Short mmCIF file of C-alpha atoms in Angstrom, two decimals:
data_model
loop_
_atom_site.label_atom_id
_atom_site.label_comp_id
_atom_site.label_asym_id
_atom_site.label_seq_id
_atom_site.Cartn_x
_atom_site.Cartn_y
_atom_site.Cartn_z
CA MET Q 9 8.70 -22.68 48.74
CA LYS Q 10 9.49 -18.97 47.60
CA LYS Q 11 12.25 -20.23 45.72
CA LEU Q 12 10.35 -22.96 43.77
CA LEU Q 13 7.64 -20.28 43.01
CA LEU Q 14 10.23 -18.19 41.77
CA THR Q 15 11.74 -20.72 39.60
CA ALA Q 16 8.30 -21.65 38.42
CA LEU Q 17 7.59 -17.91 37.50
CA LEU Q 18 10.90 -17.56 35.47
CA SER Q 19 10.31 -20.73 33.66
CA THR Q 20 6.76 -19.53 32.62
CA LEU Q 21 8.31 -16.14 31.66
CA SER Q 22 11.07 -17.82 29.66
CA ALA Q 23 8.56 -19.97 27.86
CA ALA Q 24 6.46 -17.19 26.87
CA SER Q 25 9.56 -15.18 25.70
CA ALA Q 26 10.68 -18.11 23.67
CA ALA Q 27 7.63 -18.24 21.43
CA THR Q 28 7.55 -17.81 17.70
CA LEU Q 29 4.83 -15.64 16.14
CA VAL Q 30 3.47 -16.69 12.96
CA PHE Q 31 1.69 -14.42 10.42
CA GLY Q 32 -0.29 -15.64 7.58
CA GLY Q 33 0.62 -13.21 4.69
CA ASN Q 34 -1.72 -13.15 1.57
CA GLY Q 35 1.31 -13.62 -0.77
CA GLU Q 36 5.00 -13.30 -1.36
CA PRO Q 37 6.82 -9.89 -1.05
CA VAL Q 38 8.02 -8.48 -4.28
CA SER Q 39 11.07 -7.03 -2.71
CA LEU Q 40 12.44 -6.20 0.74
CA GLU Q 41 14.35 -3.20 -0.89
CA SER Q 42 12.71 0.05 0.51
CA GLY Q 43 11.66 2.60 -1.78
CA ASN Q 44 11.25 0.08 -4.69
CA ILE Q 45 7.91 -1.38 -3.82
CA THR Q 46 4.22 -0.66 -4.15
CA ASP Q 47 2.50 -3.78 -2.83
CA GLY Q 48 1.07 -4.32 0.64
CA ILE Q 49 2.84 -7.60 1.58
CA SER Q 50 6.14 -6.19 0.83
CA ILE Q 51 5.36 -3.00 3.02
CA LEU Q 52 4.22 -5.38 5.87
CA VAL Q 53 7.49 -7.20 5.90
CA GLN Q 54 9.40 -4.15 5.38
CA ARG Q 55 7.65 -2.55 8.55
CA GLN Q 56 9.40 -5.12 10.68
CA ILE Q 57 12.88 -4.45 9.32
CA TYR Q 58 13.00 -0.83 8.74
CA ASP Q 59 11.84 2.34 10.50
CA THR Q 60 10.79 5.30 8.66
CA LEU Q 61 11.88 8.88 9.06
CA VAL Q 62 8.49 9.85 10.65
CA ASP Q 63 6.04 7.16 12.00
CA PHE Q 64 2.26 6.80 12.96
CA LYS Q 65 0.62 6.43 16.37
CA PRO Q 66 -0.57 2.81 16.60
CA GLY Q 67 -3.87 2.16 15.09
CA SER Q 68 -4.01 5.64 13.75
CA THR Q 69 -3.00 7.94 10.80
CA ASP Q 70 -1.74 10.63 13.14
CA LEU Q 71 1.81 11.32 12.85
CA ALA Q 72 4.42 10.18 15.53
CA PRO Q 73 8.35 10.51 15.90
CA GLY Q 74 10.28 7.78 13.92
CA LEU Q 75 13.86 7.97 13.05
CA ALA Q 76 13.35 11.84 13.27
CA THR Q 77 12.18 13.03 16.72
CA SER Q 78 10.88 16.36 15.38
CA TRP Q 79 10.29 18.00 11.83
CA LYS Q 80 9.36 21.75 11.08
CA ALA Q 81 8.57 23.50 7.93
CA ASN Q 82 9.77 26.94 6.72
CA ALA Q 83 7.09 29.67 6.55
CA ASN Q 84 5.79 28.56 3.08
CA ASN Q 85 6.23 24.67 3.30
CA THR Q 86 8.98 24.71 0.75
CA ALA Q 87 11.61 23.35 3.05
CA TRP Q 88 11.31 20.61 5.69
CA THR Q 89 13.93 20.09 8.50
CA PHE Q 90 14.08 16.83 10.21
CA THR Q 91 15.99 16.31 13.41
CA LEU Q 92 17.16 12.80 13.88
CA ARG Q 93 17.23 10.44 16.81
CA LYS Q 94 20.62 9.99 18.36
CA GLY Q 95 22.40 6.71 19.07
CA VAL Q 96 20.39 4.55 16.70
CA ARG Q 97 22.33 1.78 14.81
CA PHE Q 98 21.57 -0.27 11.81
CA HIS Q 99 21.44 -4.17 12.30
CA ASP Q 100 24.82 -4.24 10.93
CA GLY Q 101 26.07 -1.99 13.66
CA THR Q 102 26.62 1.14 11.34
CA PRO Q 103 25.33 4.32 12.68
CA MET Q 104 22.01 5.78 11.43
CA ASN Q 105 22.63 9.46 10.84
CA ALA Q 106 22.23 12.19 8.40
CA ASP Q 107 24.46 10.71 5.91
CA ALA Q 108 22.30 7.57 5.83
CA ILE Q 109 19.20 9.45 5.44
CA VAL Q 110 20.50 11.58 2.59
CA PHE Q 111 21.96 8.33 0.93
CA ASN Q 112 18.47 6.59 1.02
CA LEU Q 113 16.45 9.54 -0.06
CA SER Q 114 19.00 10.25 -2.82
CA ARG Q 115 19.20 6.96 -4.37
CA TRP Q 116 15.29 6.84 -4.65
CA TRP Q 117 14.93 10.29 -6.12
CA ASP Q 118 18.06 10.80 -8.26
CA LYS Q 119 18.04 8.59 -11.34
CA SER Q 120 21.76 9.22 -11.76
CA HIS Q 121 22.75 7.87 -8.13
CA PRO Q 122 25.47 5.39 -8.38
CA TYR Q 123 23.69 3.15 -5.88
CA GLY Q 124 20.14 3.39 -7.44
CA PHE Q 125 20.82 0.33 -9.83
CA ARG Q 126 18.51 1.92 -12.47
CA ASP Q 127 20.50 0.10 -15.13
CA GLN Q 128 19.49 -3.17 -13.39
CA GLY Q 129 15.83 -2.68 -13.57
CA ARG Q 130 15.15 -0.36 -10.45
CA THR Q 131 12.39 2.11 -11.02
CA PHE Q 132 11.27 3.47 -7.32
CA GLU Q 133 7.93 3.92 -9.04
CA ILE Q 134 6.45 4.98 -5.64
CA VAL Q 135 8.63 8.24 -5.46
CA GLY Q 136 7.13 9.26 -8.87
CA GLU Q 137 3.56 8.52 -7.71
CA LEU Q 138 3.88 10.17 -4.30
CA LEU Q 139 6.54 12.82 -4.89
CA GLY Q 140 5.46 14.03 -8.28
CA GLY Q 141 8.73 12.82 -10.14
CA TYR Q 142 12.50 12.52 -9.85
CA LYS Q 143 15.44 14.90 -9.72
CA GLY Q 144 15.17 17.26 -12.67
CA ASP Q 145 11.67 16.46 -13.46
CA ALA Q 146 9.32 19.46 -13.82
CA THR Q 147 6.56 17.88 -11.69
CA ALA Q 148 9.07 16.78 -8.97
CA VAL Q 149 8.23 17.90 -5.41
CA ILE Q 150 11.70 17.51 -3.99
CA LYS Q 151 14.35 19.98 -5.25
CA ASN Q 152 17.30 18.98 -3.00
CA ILE Q 153 18.14 16.87 -0.18
CA VAL Q 154 20.65 18.40 2.39
CA LYS Q 155 22.76 17.26 5.23
CA VAL Q 156 22.79 20.17 7.80
CA ASN Q 157 24.82 18.29 10.29
CA ASP Q 158 24.96 14.75 11.70
CA THR Q 159 21.65 14.81 13.11
CA THR Q 160 19.83 17.10 10.95
CA VAL Q 161 18.51 16.79 7.36
CA ARG Q 162 16.66 19.25 5.22
CA ILE Q 163 14.46 18.59 2.42
CA ASP Q 164 13.99 21.55 -0.11
CA LEU Q 165 11.04 21.57 -2.50
CA ASN Q 166 10.18 22.88 -5.85
CA LYS Q 167 6.73 23.71 -4.70
CA PRO Q 168 5.03 23.97 -1.40
CA SER Q 169 3.81 20.80 0.44
CA SER Q 170 2.02 20.26 3.68
CA VAL Q 171 2.05 16.74 3.43
CA LEU Q 172 5.79 15.73 2.96
CA PRO Q 173 6.19 14.36 6.59
CA ASN Q 174 3.09 12.16 5.91
CA VAL Q 175 4.77 10.80 2.90
CA MET Q 176 8.08 10.15 4.73
CA ALA Q 177 6.03 8.05 7.14
CA ALA Q 178 4.64 5.61 4.32
CA GLY Q 179 5.69 2.16 4.77
CA TYR Q 180 7.47 2.39 1.30
CA PHE Q 181 10.32 4.51 2.76
CA GLY Q 182 12.19 2.51 5.37
CA ILE Q 183 15.68 3.48 6.00
CA ALA Q 184 18.25 0.98 4.96
CA SER Q 185 21.80 0.62 5.79
CA PRO Q 186 24.03 2.23 3.14
CA THR Q 187 26.77 -0.15 4.01
CA ALA Q 188 24.50 -3.22 3.20
CA ILE Q 189 23.37 -1.64 -0.12
CA LYS Q 190 26.94 -1.04 -1.17
CA LYS Q 191 27.71 -4.62 -0.02
CA GLU Q 192 24.97 -6.40 -1.66
CA GLY Q 193 24.72 -4.21 -4.89
CA ALA Q 194 21.90 -4.94 -7.20
CA LYS Q 195 20.77 -7.94 -5.40
CA TYR Q 196 19.85 -5.97 -2.46
CA GLY Q 197 16.33 -6.78 -1.45
CA THR Q 198 16.11 -9.98 -3.34
CA PRO Q 199 15.89 -13.37 -1.58
CA ALA Q 200 19.63 -13.89 -2.19
CA SER Q 201 20.42 -10.82 -0.05
CA LYS Q 202 20.30 -9.50 3.45
CA PRO Q 203 18.12 -6.44 3.88
CA VAL Q 204 19.45 -4.15 6.84
CA GLY Q 205 17.47 -1.57 8.68
CA THR Q 206 17.05 -0.20 12.15
CA GLY Q 207 13.75 -1.63 12.91
CA PRO Q 208 12.47 -4.03 15.72
CA PHE Q 209 13.14 -7.32 13.72
CA ILE Q 210 16.35 -8.47 12.05
CA PHE Q 211 16.13 -10.32 8.58
CA GLN Q 212 17.13 -14.00 8.97
CA SER Q 213 16.10 -15.80 5.83
CA TRP Q 214 13.66 -15.56 2.87
CA ARG Q 215 12.54 -18.96 1.59
CA THR Q 216 10.99 -18.29 -1.85
CA GLY Q 217 7.25 -19.14 -2.00
CA ASP Q 218 7.18 -20.07 1.61
CA ARG Q 219 8.04 -17.54 4.29
CA VAL Q 220 10.24 -14.88 5.56
CA THR Q 221 11.85 -15.43 9.01
CA LEU Q 222 13.01 -12.66 11.27
CA LEU Q 223 14.64 -12.35 14.76
CA PRO Q 224 14.09 -9.67 17.37
CA ASN Q 225 16.42 -6.67 17.49
CA LYS Q 226 17.55 -6.80 21.03
CA LEU Q 227 19.21 -3.34 20.72
CA TYR Q 228 15.96 -1.67 19.15
CA TRP Q 229 15.63 1.99 20.27
CA GLY Q 230 11.94 1.70 20.67
CA GLU Q 231 9.63 -1.12 22.33
CA LYS Q 232 11.43 -4.32 21.73
CA ALA Q 233 9.84 -7.43 20.32
CA LYS Q 234 8.02 -9.79 22.94
CA VAL Q 235 8.77 -13.04 20.94
CA ASP Q 236 12.07 -14.88 19.86
CA GLN Q 237 11.10 -15.27 16.30
CA LEU Q 238 8.64 -13.78 13.80
CA VAL Q 239 7.65 -15.97 10.72
CA ILE Q 240 5.70 -14.40 7.90
CA ARG Q 241 4.30 -17.15 5.75
CA ASN Q 242 3.36 -17.06 2.07
CA ILE Q 243 -0.37 -18.32 2.05
CA LYS Q 244 -2.10 -16.84 -1.01
CA ASP Q 245 -5.38 -18.55 -0.66
CA ALA Q 246 -7.66 -16.86 2.10
CA SER Q 247 -9.56 -20.16 2.89
CA GLN Q 248 -6.29 -21.75 3.57
CA ARG Q 249 -5.19 -18.88 5.87
CA LEU Q 250 -8.66 -19.48 7.72
CA ASN Q 251 -8.01 -23.11 7.94
CA GLU Q 252 -4.39 -22.50 9.39
CA LEU Q 253 -5.82 -20.19 11.94
CA LYS Q 254 -8.34 -22.61 13.07
CA ALA Q 255 -5.61 -25.37 13.23
CA GLY Q 256 -3.35 -23.17 15.09
CA THR Q 257 -0.42 -23.46 12.58
CA ILE Q 258 -0.39 -19.57 12.25
CA ASP Q 259 -1.34 -17.17 14.99
CA PHE Q 260 -2.95 -14.25 12.86
CA ALA Q 261 -3.75 -13.36 9.50
CA ASN Q 262 -5.04 -10.47 7.30
CA ASP Q 263 -7.52 -10.33 4.37
CA LEU Q 264 -9.85 -13.07 4.94
CA THR Q 265 -12.69 -13.23 2.88
CA PRO Q 266 -15.71 -11.25 4.28
CA ASP Q 267 -17.86 -14.68 4.27
CA SER Q 268 -15.49 -16.01 6.81
CA LEU Q 269 -16.66 -13.67 9.51
CA ARG Q 270 -19.37 -16.02 10.98
CA SER Q 271 -17.05 -18.86 10.87
CA VAL Q 272 -14.31 -16.88 12.82
CA GLN Q 273 -16.90 -15.54 15.28
CA ALA Q 274 -18.09 -19.10 15.87
CA ASP Q 275 -14.69 -20.45 16.98
CA LYS Q 276 -13.98 -19.90 20.60
CA ASN Q 277 -10.17 -19.80 19.78
CA LEU Q 278 -10.39 -16.95 17.42
CA VAL Q 279 -10.94 -13.16 17.52
CA ALA Q 280 -12.31 -11.30 14.53
CA VAL Q 281 -10.42 -8.00 13.68
CA LYS Q 282 -12.01 -5.66 11.29
CA ARG Q 283 -9.52 -3.01 10.11
CA PRO Q 284 -10.99 0.60 9.73
CA SER Q 285 -12.17 1.21 6.04
CA PHE Q 286 -9.14 3.20 4.48
CA ASN Q 287 -9.00 1.83 1.08
CA VAL Q 288 -10.57 1.67 -2.40
CA GLY Q 289 -10.93 -1.20 -4.91
CA PHE Q 290 -11.45 0.03 -8.40
CA VAL Q 291 -11.26 -0.86 -12.22
CA SER Q 292 -8.99 0.93 -14.46
CA MET Q 293 -9.40 1.57 -18.28
CA ASN Q 294 -6.75 2.06 -20.65
CA ASN Q 295 -6.92 5.09 -23.13
CA ARG Q 296 -4.49 3.08 -25.44
CA ASN Q 297 -7.25 0.68 -26.29
CA GLN Q 298 -9.40 1.60 -29.39
CA TYR Q 299 -12.67 1.42 -27.57
CA LEU Q 300 -11.79 2.77 -24.05
CA LYS Q 301 -10.42 5.88 -25.56
CA ASN Q 302 -14.13 6.87 -25.98
CA GLN Q 303 -15.57 8.44 -22.91
CA SER Q 304 -19.05 7.35 -23.76
CA VAL Q 305 -17.79 3.89 -23.82
CA ARG Q 306 -16.19 4.19 -20.47
CA GLN Q 307 -19.14 5.81 -19.04
CA ALA Q 308 -21.53 3.03 -20.52
CA ILE Q 309 -19.21 0.61 -18.84
CA SER Q 310 -19.62 2.37 -15.42
CA MET Q 311 -23.38 2.15 -15.79
CA ALA Q 312 -23.30 -1.51 -16.85
CA ILE Q 313 -21.64 -2.83 -13.67
CA ASN Q 314 -24.08 -3.65 -10.76
CA LYS Q 315 -21.64 -2.40 -8.14
CA LYS Q 316 -24.32 -2.47 -5.38
CA ALA Q 317 -24.99 -6.05 -5.98
CA ILE Q 318 -21.47 -7.06 -6.44
CA VAL Q 319 -20.50 -5.49 -3.01
CA GLU Q 320 -23.46 -7.01 -1.25
CA GLY Q 321 -22.60 -10.40 -2.89
CA PHE Q 322 -18.90 -10.61 -2.13
CA TRP Q 323 -18.18 -8.36 0.86
CA ASN Q 324 -20.92 -9.61 3.42
CA GLY Q 325 -21.66 -6.19 5.05
CA LEU Q 326 -17.88 -5.43 5.25
CA GLY Q 327 -17.77 -3.01 2.24
CA VAL Q 328 -19.65 -0.11 0.77
CA SER Q 329 -19.89 1.23 -2.80
CA ASN Q 330 -19.98 4.83 -3.83
CA ALA Q 331 -18.38 7.05 -6.49
CA SER Q 332 -15.70 8.46 -4.41
CA PHE Q 333 -11.91 7.55 -4.89
CA VAL Q 334 -11.23 8.37 -1.29
CA PRO Q 335 -12.60 6.31 1.72
CA PRO Q 336 -15.60 7.47 3.64
CA VAL Q 337 -13.49 9.10 6.55
CA MET Q 338 -12.47 11.45 3.88
CA SER Q 339 -15.83 12.29 2.46
CA TRP Q 340 -15.17 16.02 3.13
CA ALA Q 341 -12.98 15.99 -0.04
CA ASN Q 342 -15.81 14.88 -2.25
CA SER Q 343 -17.80 17.09 -4.55
CA SER Q 344 -21.66 17.69 -3.89
CA LYS Q 345 -22.04 17.76 -7.69
CA VAL Q 346 -21.11 14.17 -8.10
CA PRO Q 347 -23.77 11.51 -7.52
CA ALA Q 348 -23.62 9.33 -4.37
CA ASP Q 349 -22.74 6.26 -6.78
CA TYR Q 350 -22.71 5.46 -10.44
CA LYS Q 351 -26.03 4.81 -11.73
CA PHE Q 352 -26.80 1.10 -12.68
CA ASP Q 353 -28.89 1.21 -15.84
CA PRO Q 354 -27.92 -1.67 -18.39
CA ALA Q 355 -30.42 -0.33 -20.98
CA ALA Q 356 -29.03 3.12 -21.01
CA ALA Q 357 -25.57 1.65 -21.13
CA LYS Q 358 -26.29 -0.42 -24.01
CA LYS Q 359 -27.76 2.60 -25.95
CA MET Q 360 -24.88 4.78 -25.13
CA LEU Q 361 -22.61 1.94 -26.36
CA ALA Q 362 -24.71 1.91 -29.69
CA ASP Q 363 -24.53 5.66 -30.03
CA ALA Q 364 -20.88 5.34 -29.82
CA GLY Q 365 -20.72 3.16 -32.88
CA TYR Q 366 -20.57 -0.07 -31.02
CA PRO Q 367 -24.33 -1.50 -31.30
CA ASN Q 368 -22.94 -5.18 -31.10
CA GLY Q 369 -20.44 -4.64 -28.55
CA PHE Q 370 -16.81 -5.64 -28.70
CA SER Q 371 -14.30 -7.99 -26.97
CA ILE Q 372 -11.93 -6.80 -24.46
CA ASP Q 373 -9.64 -8.18 -21.79
CA LEU Q 374 -10.29 -7.67 -18.06
CA TRP Q 375 -7.26 -8.69 -15.76
CA TYR Q 376 -7.58 -9.48 -12.16
CA MET Q 377 -4.94 -10.09 -9.54
CA PRO Q 378 -3.95 -13.58 -8.56
CA VAL Q 379 -3.77 -12.85 -4.90
CA SER Q 380 -6.66 -11.57 -2.42
CA ARG Q 381 -6.01 -7.96 -1.36
CA PRO Q 382 -7.82 -6.02 1.50
CA TYR Q 383 -10.10 -4.23 -1.22
CA PHE Q 384 -10.55 -7.37 -3.36
CA PRO Q 385 -10.57 -10.48 -1.06
CA THR Q 386 -11.78 -12.82 -3.92
CA PRO Q 387 -10.56 -11.42 -7.22
CA LYS Q 388 -11.49 -13.96 -9.80
CA PRO Q 389 -15.18 -14.27 -8.71
CA ILE Q 390 -15.56 -10.60 -8.64
CA ALA Q 391 -14.09 -10.45 -12.00
CA GLU Q 392 -16.40 -13.07 -13.27
CA ALA Q 393 -19.37 -10.92 -11.79
CA ILE Q 394 -18.15 -7.85 -13.65
CA ALA Q 395 -17.59 -9.84 -16.85
CA ALA Q 396 -21.35 -11.17 -16.69
CA ASP Q 397 -22.58 -7.53 -16.17
CA LEU Q 398 -20.80 -6.31 -19.23
CA SER Q 399 -21.86 -9.34 -21.35
CA ALA Q 400 -25.55 -7.91 -20.82
CA ILE Q 401 -24.61 -4.91 -22.90
CA GLY Q 402 -22.62 -6.83 -25.54
CA ILE Q 403 -19.09 -6.54 -24.28
CA LYS Q 404 -17.37 -9.92 -24.36
CA VAL Q 405 -14.87 -10.25 -21.64
CA ASN Q 406 -11.79 -12.15 -21.62
CA LEU Q 407 -10.59 -12.98 -18.17
CA LYS Q 408 -6.71 -12.96 -17.63
CA THR Q 409 -4.29 -12.91 -14.79
CA GLN Q 410 -0.66 -13.66 -14.00
CA ASP Q 411 2.03 -13.60 -11.29
CA TRP Q 412 1.53 -10.60 -8.92
CA ALA Q 413 4.81 -9.13 -9.46
CA LYS Q 414 4.72 -9.23 -12.95
CA TYR Q 415 0.92 -8.11 -12.93
CA LEU Q 416 2.12 -4.99 -11.07
CA GLU Q 417 5.05 -4.34 -13.57
CA ASP Q 418 3.22 -5.01 -16.93
CA ARG Q 419 0.12 -2.86 -16.16
CA ASN Q 420 2.66 0.12 -16.65
CA LYS Q 421 4.25 -1.18 -19.71
CA GLU Q 422 3.04 -0.46 -23.11
CA PRO Q 423 0.43 -1.27 -24.29
CA GLY Q 424 -0.58 -2.17 -20.75
CA PHE Q 425 -3.93 -3.87 -19.77
CA ASP Q 426 -7.29 -2.93 -21.27
CA MET Q 427 -9.04 -3.18 -18.28
CA TYR Q 428 -7.66 -4.29 -14.87
CA MET Q 429 -8.66 -4.52 -11.05
CA ILE Q 430 -6.36 -2.72 -8.71
CA GLY Q 431 -6.87 -0.97 -5.49
CA TRP Q 432 -5.15 1.17 -2.90
CA THR Q 433 -4.79 1.08 0.91
CA GLY Q 434 -3.97 4.78 2.17
CA ASP Q 435 -0.38 5.34 3.41
CA TYR Q 436 -1.33 8.45 5.10
CA GLY Q 437 -4.43 10.59 6.01
CA ASP Q 438 -4.75 13.00 3.25
CA PRO Q 439 -6.58 12.83 -0.10
CA ASP Q 440 -3.24 13.55 -1.90
CA ASN Q 441 -2.32 9.76 -1.04
CA PHE Q 442 -5.25 8.54 -3.19
CA TYR Q 443 -5.39 10.81 -6.03
CA GLY Q 444 -1.65 11.58 -6.32
CA ALA Q 445 -1.03 7.54 -6.34
CA TYR Q 446 -3.13 6.90 -9.48
CA TYR Q 447 -3.49 10.45 -11.13
CA GLY Q 448 -0.95 12.95 -12.37
CA ALA Q 449 2.61 12.69 -13.83
CA ASN Q 450 4.27 9.23 -12.99
CA ALA Q 451 1.06 7.81 -11.76
CA SER Q 452 -1.10 7.48 -14.76
CA ASP Q 453 0.94 5.46 -17.15
CA ASP Q 454 -1.53 2.48 -16.90
CA ILE Q 455 -4.32 4.46 -18.19
CA ASN Q 456 -2.44 6.86 -20.46
CA TRP Q 457 -4.43 10.11 -19.33
CA ASN Q 458 -2.89 12.91 -17.48
CA PRO Q 459 -4.53 16.29 -18.51
CA ALA Q 460 -2.72 19.42 -17.27
CA ASN Q 461 -5.68 20.46 -15.05
CA VAL Q 462 -5.49 17.26 -13.04
CA GLU Q 463 -1.79 17.85 -12.58
CA THR Q 464 -2.27 21.43 -11.45
CA LEU Q 465 -4.89 20.55 -8.98
CA LEU Q 466 -2.69 17.75 -7.55
CA GLN Q 467 0.00 20.45 -6.79
CA GLN Q 468 -2.55 22.82 -5.39
CA GLY Q 469 -3.88 20.02 -2.99
CA ARG Q 470 -0.39 19.15 -1.76
CA ALA Q 471 0.11 22.89 -1.16
CA ALA Q 472 -3.03 23.51 0.83
CA ALA Q 473 -2.50 23.77 4.47
CA THR Q 474 -6.14 23.40 5.87
CA GLN Q 475 -8.86 20.89 5.31
CA GLU Q 476 -11.10 23.70 3.98
CA ALA Q 477 -8.55 24.74 1.29
CA LYS Q 478 -7.93 21.03 0.46
CA ALA Q 479 -11.62 20.46 0.17
CA LYS Q 480 -11.94 23.09 -2.55
CA VAL Q 481 -9.07 21.53 -4.72
CA TYR Q 482 -10.01 17.81 -4.22
CA SER Q 483 -13.89 18.41 -4.84
CA GLN Q 484 -12.63 19.50 -8.41
CA LEU Q 485 -10.60 16.57 -8.80
CA HIS Q 486 -13.52 14.23 -7.91
CA GLU Q 487 -15.74 15.99 -10.54
CA ILE Q 488 -13.08 15.54 -13.29
CA THR Q 489 -12.16 12.11 -12.63
CA TYR Q 490 -15.80 11.01 -12.03
CA ASN Q 491 -16.75 12.43 -15.63
CA ALA Q 492 -13.59 10.97 -17.27
CA ALA Q 493 -14.37 7.40 -15.87
CA TYR Q 494 -10.85 6.02 -16.37
CA ARG Q 495 -11.09 4.61 -12.99
CA ILE Q 496 -14.38 3.24 -11.45
CA PRO Q 497 -14.36 2.92 -7.72
CA MET Q 498 -15.98 -0.56 -6.77
CA VAL Q 499 -15.57 -0.42 -2.99
CA HIS Q 500 -14.26 0.70 0.09
CA SER Q 501 -13.81 -2.29 2.58
CA ASN Q 502 -13.43 -3.11 6.22
CA PRO Q 503 -10.58 -5.71 5.70
CA LEU Q 504 -11.28 -8.74 7.86
CA ALA Q 505 -8.39 -10.11 9.95
CA ALA Q 506 -8.35 -12.63 12.77
CA ALA Q 507 -6.17 -13.87 15.41
CA ARG Q 508 -5.88 -16.61 17.91
CA SER Q 509 -7.26 -15.81 21.42
CA TYR Q 510 -3.85 -15.66 23.04
CA VAL Q 511 -2.51 -12.95 20.58
CA LYS Q 512 -2.44 -9.61 22.42
CA GLY Q 513 -1.04 -6.26 21.90
CA TRP Q 514 -1.88 -6.26 18.19
CA ALA Q 515 -2.97 -2.77 17.03
CA PRO Q 516 -4.28 -3.10 13.36
CA SER Q 517 -3.55 0.08 11.51
CA PRO Q 518 -6.11 1.53 9.11
CA LEU Q 519 -2.92 1.82 6.59
CA GLY Q 520 -3.03 -1.97 6.35
CA SER Q 521 0.21 -2.86 7.99
CA GLU Q 522 2.15 -2.20 11.47
CA PRO Q 523 5.20 -3.60 13.12
CA PHE Q 524 4.62 -6.67 15.34
CA ASN Q 525 7.10 -5.77 18.11
CA THR Q 526 4.03 -5.09 20.50
CA ILE Q 527 2.47 -8.50 20.32
CA THR Q 528 2.61 -11.21 22.86
CA VAL Q 529 1.55 -14.93 22.42
CA THR Q 530 1.59 -15.90 26.21
CA GLY Q 531 -0.47 -19.07 26.51
CA LYS Q 532 0.46 -20.43 23.01
CA LYS Q 533 1.04 -24.17 23.13
#
């Protein structure tokens, strides 16, 4: 009898471990090459394949050891030393050591690196945005990357930074196998290649337009995956993701539309998951445009958009509107001199437009993304609402969109978009990650506006060591950017996710993505 029970138990455990975990993604990765992405779905997939130098505690923005077990700054925060985890190997069997870390960081930061493939289109844009620039740039945070010994790396800085470990924890900066990059060459990170990291899952295949399939890393140094296969499907349409959740063809999904909440709650097989609000959705305006280079025009537009009504109409209680570029949890960084929100006053906006020389308005393009995002779950209808508000003051809006990867690329190419919808989910818990990602050198090409005082304040914010010191800096940035009105914050959302009831161990991060190695699907049929 005992033998039968043991056999049955082993059979049950085997069946549970042999399950496939299927995630409904909101689009296709732009790339699986670490350091060369800015979009959320690429980060989510890369979180499974790669580890970062520093990590976050599950469901939190608090730092935790990653490939580095510890890190320490010098007295003035101009050099950070990272002690590496011993005995870790990449999926291809090669060692993760100081040489590998220096190789990865250098190819992102050094434009002349032989394996940076800049001549074949690589930009590593996020390095410029979060680290001020590249090797040799006057605004660059990093001065040098040094191998101290096989298990120690030091990053020397041109200017003090209290947030460098936070930046190293961001999902863009997964550490890849140098051997794999050298072998694959410029095709590394494309569907035709095999990305190789040290993470909890090993890349198996990328079927363009459909799915990425991963296998568990049986030799993972951390908590090992509980399933025998992870499939991340490309399901752009949020309603389709919900329908497939209900049907059980996927196990869990992000970025459902806010009006799906009641439907999820009414289904006994589903569990609603509300991620903490740690994002901003906004509209950007391009200074190259003949109309938008006028501050009065931009301010008129900010007064013409009924943000409150739009948020109430499209977020179903899962979003708030205010005049802050940082999420509510960082309200300490806001200025008391800035109103709680932009004033909605179409009559005043129309007069301001007339005073600026445009009594009959003008025509302008407004671009919206082709995929749902945590901050803009239904981009097209939201864009239509914005267009309707602007038409009330005489501005004719031409709505446009295009492929997501091209959208992200073309916004930064001259002449850029007139106006466009975009957003940001924080990568770490500091205002620098919001302001630094969209203002300052290498982060404001899309709006063509980077005054010296903004750059100075960004550097001061990174150097500030206490919240009080940071607040003094970022409150000034808040005032300057609010008055300039190049980027109009629309919403801070609580992104809606959902899972089948048998999905356990999922710890959704406020940062928008997390590794799935902790998840079990015991009971899945």
